[in-house]
Amino acid sequence: MPDLDRGHIELIAHDIARHDICYSHLGDELIDHVCCEVESEMGNGFDFGEAYTRVMNRIGPQRFRKIQEETLYAVDTKYRNMKKTMKVSGIAGTIILGFAAMFKIQHWPPAGILLTLGAVTLAFVFMPSSLMVLWKESHSRKRLFLYISALMAGAFFIIGTLFKLQHWPGAGVILTISAISGVVLFMPAFIAGRLREHGKGQVGAITVLAAVGAMLYGTGMFFKIMHWPLSGALMFTGMVVLCLVAVPWYTVITWKDEAHISARFIYLLTGLLLVIVPGALINLNLQRSFDEGFYRFHEDQVTMRHYLTENNDLLVASNSGSPDYEIMTGLNRRTSEMIELIGLIQEKMFLLSGGMPESPVEEAGTISGNGSIRGRWGMPFQPFAEIVSTGPGTLAQKELDEALSGYVDYINGFLPGTEAGRYDWLVDLSDNFRAMPGEEKNLSLISWMHSLELLKNGILIAETDILRSLAGNN
């Protein structure tokens, strides 16, 4: 039987070392086993290159790590316990989150509890135990930063999503940390590791391309969750890079010579089809669907406001000979001023949030007038607090409250003492678009626009009631 020379043995030892075989004496035993197999093949008439290729194909690319895992599982109690913890917590957390999603869709009460339990299980049990198992199996200091950054990005994303779904404060900060950990720390470490493993050939180039696509897609998802602009463009670009460039290219150079379809190929395509594509399509259409509902509501409210305004103006005009005509005219003028004030506030909020002015000239009060904001809105989900605090010339809520309180006091003055405070419900209506304590920063602009439209029509309804009362007295 032919013997291997020192160069052949060193080549085999180097290839086995690339599989992160860290368990004592196992590496030497694997090298000895492969050398014996190669010598056996060379005894059948193959040269070293052909014999080594046949042996490695027979063993398979993942077999060395699998042998190490089996060895550690058999002799290391701590590793065995961590492995069990990782598997149980991963399965349990996933199942709990699955039920939580169903409960959330059905609006059943335990949804919040299940979401919290599933997220905590995955973030604080599964992720740390996975990190310990990976470290135990590799002891690679070069990959330690990769593992830690992956743990940070995954754990913070799970907890941040939980906070966002539960409307708890701090969700934006946690998701920002997750995005930074994933895009700035994990992805560069992953690219560096893959380049060290595969060099700068086609696989290395595909790795960089796929990582860039994943970063774009992940950044777009983060922007979508935070309701920032460009989320759709980032997600679409990332999806195109991954699905139309990186994956087809990787398939051509990796599996073109495969006689049968491998399980890895099936899982790769399934993951893209079931996660990336539907996720992108759903998120790309989510804001459009939400906007459409608001536009339809806004236009319906504008139509109602025009009807109420014309009806009140007609009611005043039809009582021109009444002794209370001057009072009715004053009420109508005061109401118009209040409606105009609210419309100007809406208009400034709209423009400051990235809305596109009408062409060629932007007229104040477009939202309060006949103009439509359909298709011209920039960032409807931007927190209203940012608009109020940073927008020049925008009235603060305190000033709006003062104007509304003065108007309510004015119209309550038309009532007899037995009906005092009859129109205080207008102030209560304005309270409906206040956030819960601690949530003021999370109240979106679109919520304010919605409530201000209701407020304007509420004011007009109150005016109608008083005008009819005055007209009836005559």
XYZ file of C-alpha atoms in Angstrom:
474
model
C 0.000 0.000 0.000
C 1.493 3.433 -0.924
C 2.528 5.742 1.915
C 1.693 9.442 2.094
C 4.543 11.922 2.230
C 4.752 14.760 4.755
C 3.255 17.318 2.353
C 0.153 15.200 1.809
C -0.361 14.732 5.556
C 0.011 18.488 6.197
C -2.582 19.220 3.476
C -5.052 16.804 5.079
C -4.382 18.280 8.541
C -4.948 21.821 7.218
C -8.271 20.903 5.594
C -9.527 19.197 8.748
C -8.459 22.172 10.894
C -10.720 24.406 8.770
C -13.715 22.566 10.239
C -12.962 23.997 13.735
C -12.131 20.643 15.315
C -11.219 21.756 18.822
C -11.840 18.677 20.983
C -8.604 17.208 22.362
C -7.108 14.289 20.369
C -10.121 14.156 18.021
C -8.287 16.103 15.327
C -5.335 13.691 15.345
C -7.688 10.709 15.132
C -9.552 12.223 12.175
C -6.293 12.977 10.362
C -5.148 9.409 10.923
C -8.471 8.035 9.680
C -8.457 10.135 6.487
C -4.818 9.255 5.773
C -5.630 5.541 6.041
C -8.612 5.935 3.688
C -6.550 7.890 1.150
C -3.771 5.290 1.237
C -6.379 2.582 0.663
C -7.707 4.405 -2.419
C -4.172 4.961 -3.731
C -3.642 1.193 -3.390
C -6.501 0.812 -5.887
C -4.508 2.711 -8.521
C -5.589 6.331 -7.945
C -3.087 9.151 -7.502
C -3.213 11.265 -4.332
C -5.440 13.981 -5.776
C -8.084 11.573 -7.054
C -7.921 9.404 -3.928
C -8.265 12.384 -1.579
C -11.229 13.766 -3.556
C -13.025 10.409 -3.443
C -12.490 10.112 0.318
C -13.669 13.665 1.090
C -16.747 13.269 -1.134
C -17.589 10.053 0.671
C -17.207 11.691 4.104
C -19.150 14.829 3.172
C -18.479 18.509 4.020
C -20.276 18.511 7.408
C -19.261 15.116 8.728
C -16.187 16.256 10.708
C -18.204 18.770 12.730
C -20.935 16.206 13.201
C -18.396 13.752 14.620
C -17.154 16.417 17.033
C -20.714 17.227 18.129
C -21.451 13.559 18.733
C -18.234 13.161 20.702
C -18.900 16.233 22.847
C -22.490 15.127 23.414
C -21.303 11.723 24.622
C -18.528 12.831 27.000
C -19.335 16.431 28.059
C -22.295 16.797 30.446
C -22.349 20.621 30.310
C -22.381 20.610 26.525
C -25.168 18.042 26.528
C -27.275 20.156 28.897
C -26.692 23.322 26.879
C -27.598 21.502 23.669
C -30.840 20.252 25.201
C -31.639 23.722 26.565
C -31.027 25.268 23.139
C -33.285 22.775 21.367
C -36.114 22.885 23.925
C -36.123 26.681 24.262
C -35.914 27.184 20.489
C -38.852 24.883 19.784
C -40.895 26.141 22.752
C -40.298 29.821 21.975
C -41.217 29.357 18.319
C -44.420 27.463 19.171
C -45.438 30.060 21.756
C -44.872 32.907 19.292
C -46.891 31.002 16.691
C -49.855 30.758 19.050
C -49.307 34.392 20.091
C -49.579 35.491 16.459
C -52.837 33.567 16.059
C -54.224 35.019 19.305
C -53.174 38.522 18.203
C -54.923 38.131 14.842
C -58.068 36.873 16.581
C -57.847 39.625 19.239
C -57.969 37.085 22.068
C -56.914 38.287 25.560
C -53.816 36.083 26.245
C -52.010 37.333 23.118
C -49.845 39.823 25.019
C -48.805 37.257 27.624
C -47.892 34.715 24.952
C -45.920 37.290 22.967
C -43.936 38.252 26.039
C -43.294 34.655 27.082
C -42.205 33.564 23.595
C -39.938 36.577 23.058
C -38.294 36.226 26.476
C -37.720 32.492 25.891
C -36.021 33.074 22.553
C -34.047 36.178 23.542
C -32.844 35.179 27.012
C -32.717 31.372 26.856
C -32.365 30.181 23.261
C -29.949 32.874 22.020
C -27.439 32.649 24.934
C -27.493 28.836 24.941
C -26.886 28.841 21.178
C -23.891 31.122 21.690
C -22.452 28.786 24.329
C -22.965 25.726 22.107
C -21.261 27.415 19.140
C -18.338 28.472 21.299
C -18.026 24.992 22.782
C -17.965 23.425 19.321
C -15.407 25.777 17.775
C -13.377 27.659 20.428
C -12.582 29.996 17.553
C -11.634 33.462 18.748
C -11.917 34.670 15.169
C -15.616 33.764 15.204
C -16.365 34.904 18.753
C -17.109 38.475 17.638
C -19.371 37.079 14.905
C -21.313 34.998 17.431
C -21.662 37.839 19.955
C -22.811 40.372 17.334
C -25.344 37.845 16.004
C -26.633 37.272 19.548
C -26.970 41.018 20.164
C -28.734 41.686 16.866
C -31.122 38.748 17.286
C -31.955 39.308 20.943
C -32.480 43.065 20.604
C -34.608 42.543 17.487
C -36.878 40.066 19.283
C -37.262 42.281 22.356
C -37.649 45.453 20.261
C -40.383 43.833 18.188
C -42.114 42.734 21.393
C -42.004 46.293 22.755
C -43.303 47.641 19.437
C -46.230 45.195 19.326
C -47.073 45.859 22.967
C -46.748 49.643 22.504
C -44.220 49.892 25.342
C -41.837 52.859 25.521
C -38.279 52.299 24.353
C -39.133 50.127 21.330
C -37.428 52.499 18.895
C -34.197 52.582 20.909
C -34.045 48.773 21.215
C -34.720 48.261 17.502
C -32.066 50.852 16.656
C -29.503 48.937 18.723
C -30.549 45.761 16.905
C -30.124 47.394 13.499
C -26.715 48.790 14.392
C -25.589 45.423 15.760
C -26.758 43.613 12.634
C -25.648 46.029 9.924
C -22.510 47.556 11.464
C -21.163 44.638 13.556
C -22.554 41.263 12.439
C -22.577 41.666 8.656
C -18.956 42.930 8.341
C -17.783 40.112 10.639
C -19.740 37.578 8.584
C -18.282 38.883 5.313
C -14.732 38.802 6.722
C -15.186 35.217 7.930
C -16.561 34.020 4.608
C -13.759 35.722 2.689
C -11.176 34.036 4.915
C -12.864 30.700 4.283
C -13.465 30.971 0.527
C -10.949 33.567 -0.584
C -11.698 36.308 -3.074
C -13.094 34.144 -5.878
C -16.672 33.928 -7.061
C -17.957 32.559 -3.745
C -16.355 35.477 -1.924
C -17.907 37.972 -4.328
C -21.318 36.331 -3.958
C -20.943 36.454 -0.174
C -20.309 40.199 -0.250
C -23.199 40.731 -2.667
C -25.618 38.653 -0.587
C -24.530 40.446 2.591
C -25.137 43.832 0.966
C -28.580 42.666 -0.154
C -29.374 41.391 3.340
C -28.214 44.679 4.884
C -30.402 46.674 2.501
C -33.396 44.447 3.179
C -32.839 44.503 6.956
C -32.374 48.278 6.952
C -35.583 48.640 4.950
C -37.456 46.491 7.467
C -36.098 48.656 10.286
C -37.134 51.825 8.445
C -40.596 50.328 7.895
C -41.011 49.525 11.595
C -39.856 53.046 12.522
C -42.099 54.597 9.804
C -39.138 56.327 8.157
C -39.024 57.198 4.447
C -37.217 55.065 1.788
C -38.163 51.804 3.536
C -39.896 50.436 0.446
C -36.986 51.317 -1.858
C -34.432 49.721 0.492
C -36.447 46.521 0.898
C -37.104 46.205 -2.818
C -33.451 46.779 -3.716
C -32.285 44.258 -1.128
C -34.788 41.675 -2.367
C -33.657 42.144 -5.986
C -29.990 41.753 -5.047
C -30.697 38.593 -3.034
C -33.305 36.869 -5.190
C -32.344 37.918 -8.703
C -28.551 38.176 -8.463
C -26.891 36.490 -5.465
C -28.970 33.284 -5.240
C -29.010 32.484 -8.992
C -25.277 33.158 -9.225
C -24.552 30.972 -6.185
C -26.770 28.227 -7.607
C -24.932 28.205 -10.938
C -21.434 27.883 -9.484
C -22.329 25.597 -6.548
C -24.917 23.116 -7.773
C -24.489 23.078 -11.548
C -22.663 19.741 -11.400
C -24.956 18.122 -8.820
C -26.627 14.960 -10.058
C -29.562 15.391 -7.675
C -31.284 18.358 -6.031
C -29.773 18.783 -2.569
C -31.724 19.503 0.603
C -29.702 22.705 1.134
C -30.893 24.021 -2.224
C -34.514 23.281 -1.377
C -34.225 24.948 2.037
C -32.548 27.995 0.498
C -35.291 28.554 -2.049
C -38.024 27.786 0.485
C -36.585 30.343 2.887
C -36.530 33.016 0.187
C -40.054 32.245 -0.961
C -41.636 32.007 2.490
C -39.775 34.796 4.286
C -38.240 37.449 2.080
C -40.681 37.731 -0.821
C -43.966 37.700 1.170
C -42.430 39.894 3.852
C -41.361 42.461 1.280
C -44.712 42.436 -0.535
C -46.689 42.763 2.697
C -44.557 45.621 3.999
C -44.500 47.415 0.663
C -48.311 47.426 0.594
C -48.949 47.979 4.310
C -48.589 51.755 4.382
C -50.388 52.110 1.034
C -53.390 50.236 2.447
C -53.366 52.276 5.643
C -53.019 55.543 3.718
C -55.910 54.597 1.449
C -58.191 54.116 4.433
C -57.223 57.512 5.823
C -57.654 59.285 2.492
C -61.140 57.822 2.097
C -62.069 58.856 5.647
C -60.542 62.312 5.201
C -62.452 62.945 1.990
C -65.719 61.759 3.578
C -65.196 64.128 6.492
C -64.405 67.004 4.124
C -67.648 66.313 2.251
C -69.570 66.347 5.521
C -67.853 69.567 6.581
C -68.841 71.280 3.341
C -72.439 70.191 3.836
C -72.549 71.433 7.431
C -70.885 74.737 6.494
C -73.285 75.412 3.628
C -76.275 74.419 5.778
C -75.215 76.781 8.595
C -74.554 79.631 6.154
C -78.001 79.087 4.627
C -79.587 79.019 8.085
C -78.003 82.360 8.965
C -79.002 83.932 5.633
C -82.595 82.750 5.977
C -82.881 84.634 9.295
C -81.596 87.983 8.021
C -84.707 89.720 9.322
C -84.466 88.185 12.773
C -83.553 90.302 15.826
C -80.851 87.669 16.571
C -79.325 87.941 13.097
C -76.258 89.823 14.356
C -75.741 87.184 17.061
C -76.069 84.387 14.515
C -73.654 86.175 12.165
C -71.134 86.584 14.995
C -71.420 82.885 15.889
C -70.937 81.916 12.257
C -67.861 84.142 11.972
C -66.373 82.816 15.230
C -66.942 79.222 14.088
C -65.303 79.900 10.702
C -62.262 81.352 12.451
C -61.974 78.249 14.637
C -62.282 75.917 11.619
C -59.694 77.967 9.729
C -57.302 77.841 12.690
C -57.502 74.051 12.865
C -57.082 73.815 9.071
C -53.944 75.960 9.158
C -52.492 73.765 11.891
C -53.183 70.702 9.755
C -51.625 72.330 6.717
C -48.420 73.231 8.519
C -48.172 69.759 10.034
C -48.656 68.255 6.586
C -45.945 70.369 4.953
C -43.467 69.926 7.806
C -43.844 66.143 7.633
C -42.673 65.984 4.035
C -45.954 66.586 2.249
C -45.733 67.956 -1.299
C -47.407 71.342 -1.836
C -49.857 71.769 -4.673
C -48.564 73.154 -7.930
C -48.039 75.886 -8.892
C -48.795 77.813 -5.692
C -49.453 76.410 -2.239
C -52.439 78.095 -0.666
C -52.844 78.140 3.093
C -55.696 76.011 4.266
C -55.595 73.434 1.456
C -56.508 70.668 3.867
C -59.271 72.771 5.326
C -60.493 73.745 1.875
C -61.198 71.727 -1.249
C -57.678 70.425 -1.890
C -56.781 66.755 -1.567
C -53.639 65.369 0.041
C -53.981 62.000 -1.722
C -50.587 60.965 -3.082
C -48.836 64.063 -1.676
C -48.068 62.891 1.856
C -44.442 62.307 2.813
C -44.265 60.726 6.276
C -47.781 60.218 7.705
C -46.530 58.015 10.545
C -43.949 60.478 11.820
C -44.454 61.154 15.554
C -46.525 64.301 15.985
C -44.338 65.432 18.917
C -41.408 65.877 16.500
C -43.493 68.103 14.220
C -44.791 70.269 17.060
C -41.415 70.660 18.762
C -39.338 71.328 15.622
C -41.698 72.925 13.124
C -41.355 76.699 12.788
C -44.665 78.507 13.031
C -46.608 75.447 14.200
C -49.044 75.999 17.034
C -48.371 73.908 20.104
C -51.202 71.852 21.536
C -51.442 74.233 24.492
C -52.382 77.082 22.158
C -54.930 74.926 20.362
C -56.428 73.926 23.712
C -56.706 77.588 24.730
C -58.447 78.525 21.461
C -60.851 75.602 21.733
C -61.621 76.303 25.408
C -62.389 79.929 24.544
C -64.735 78.831 21.773
C -66.533 76.305 24.008
C -66.992 78.952 26.700
C -68.361 81.287 24.003
C -71.008 78.866 22.696
C -71.934 77.682 26.198
C -72.849 81.314 26.866
C -75.859 80.941 24.576
C -77.391 78.331 26.875
C -79.645 78.835 29.887
C -78.231 77.971 33.281
C -79.957 74.605 33.366
C -77.977 73.518 30.290
C -74.591 74.912 31.323
C -71.679 72.909 29.952
C -73.766 71.304 27.239
C -70.955 71.678 24.668
C -68.096 70.551 26.888
C -68.050 67.353 24.825
C -66.020 69.265 22.241
C -63.177 69.491 24.733
C -63.655 65.798 25.465
C -63.395 65.139 21.725
C -60.063 66.931 21.613
C -58.924 64.720 24.499
C -59.479 61.661 22.306
C -56.360 62.363 20.281
C -54.125 62.730 23.302
C -51.706 59.866 23.929
C -51.626 57.843 27.108
C -49.103 59.107 29.711
C -45.612 58.234 28.527
C -46.760 57.615 24.931
C -46.901 61.227 23.709
C -43.843 60.780 21.489
C -45.390 57.747 19.786
C -48.630 59.435 18.662
C -48.366 59.607 14.876
C -49.222 62.534 12.657
C -51.928 60.574 10.852
C -53.744 60.073 14.182
C -53.758 63.822 14.793
C -55.049 64.555 11.307
C -57.838 62.032 11.833
C -58.906 63.550 15.143
C -58.698 67.155 13.982
C -61.103 66.386 11.137
C -63.560 64.970 13.671
C -63.085 68.042 15.848
C -63.915 70.442 12.998
C -67.154 68.641 12.207
C -67.989 68.474 15.909
C -67.674 72.268 16.089
C -69.947 72.696 13.071
C -72.568 70.355 14.574
C -72.540 72.431 17.782
C -72.980 75.604 15.710
C -75.931 74.027 13.870
C -77.583 73.205 17.188
C -77.240 76.776 18.487
C -78.357 78.383 15.203
C -81.507 76.267 15.120
C -82.197 77.165 18.708
C -81.852 80.900 17.962
C -83.968 80.580 14.824
C -86.659 78.695 16.741
C -86.876 81.428 19.360
C -87.916 83.843 16.628
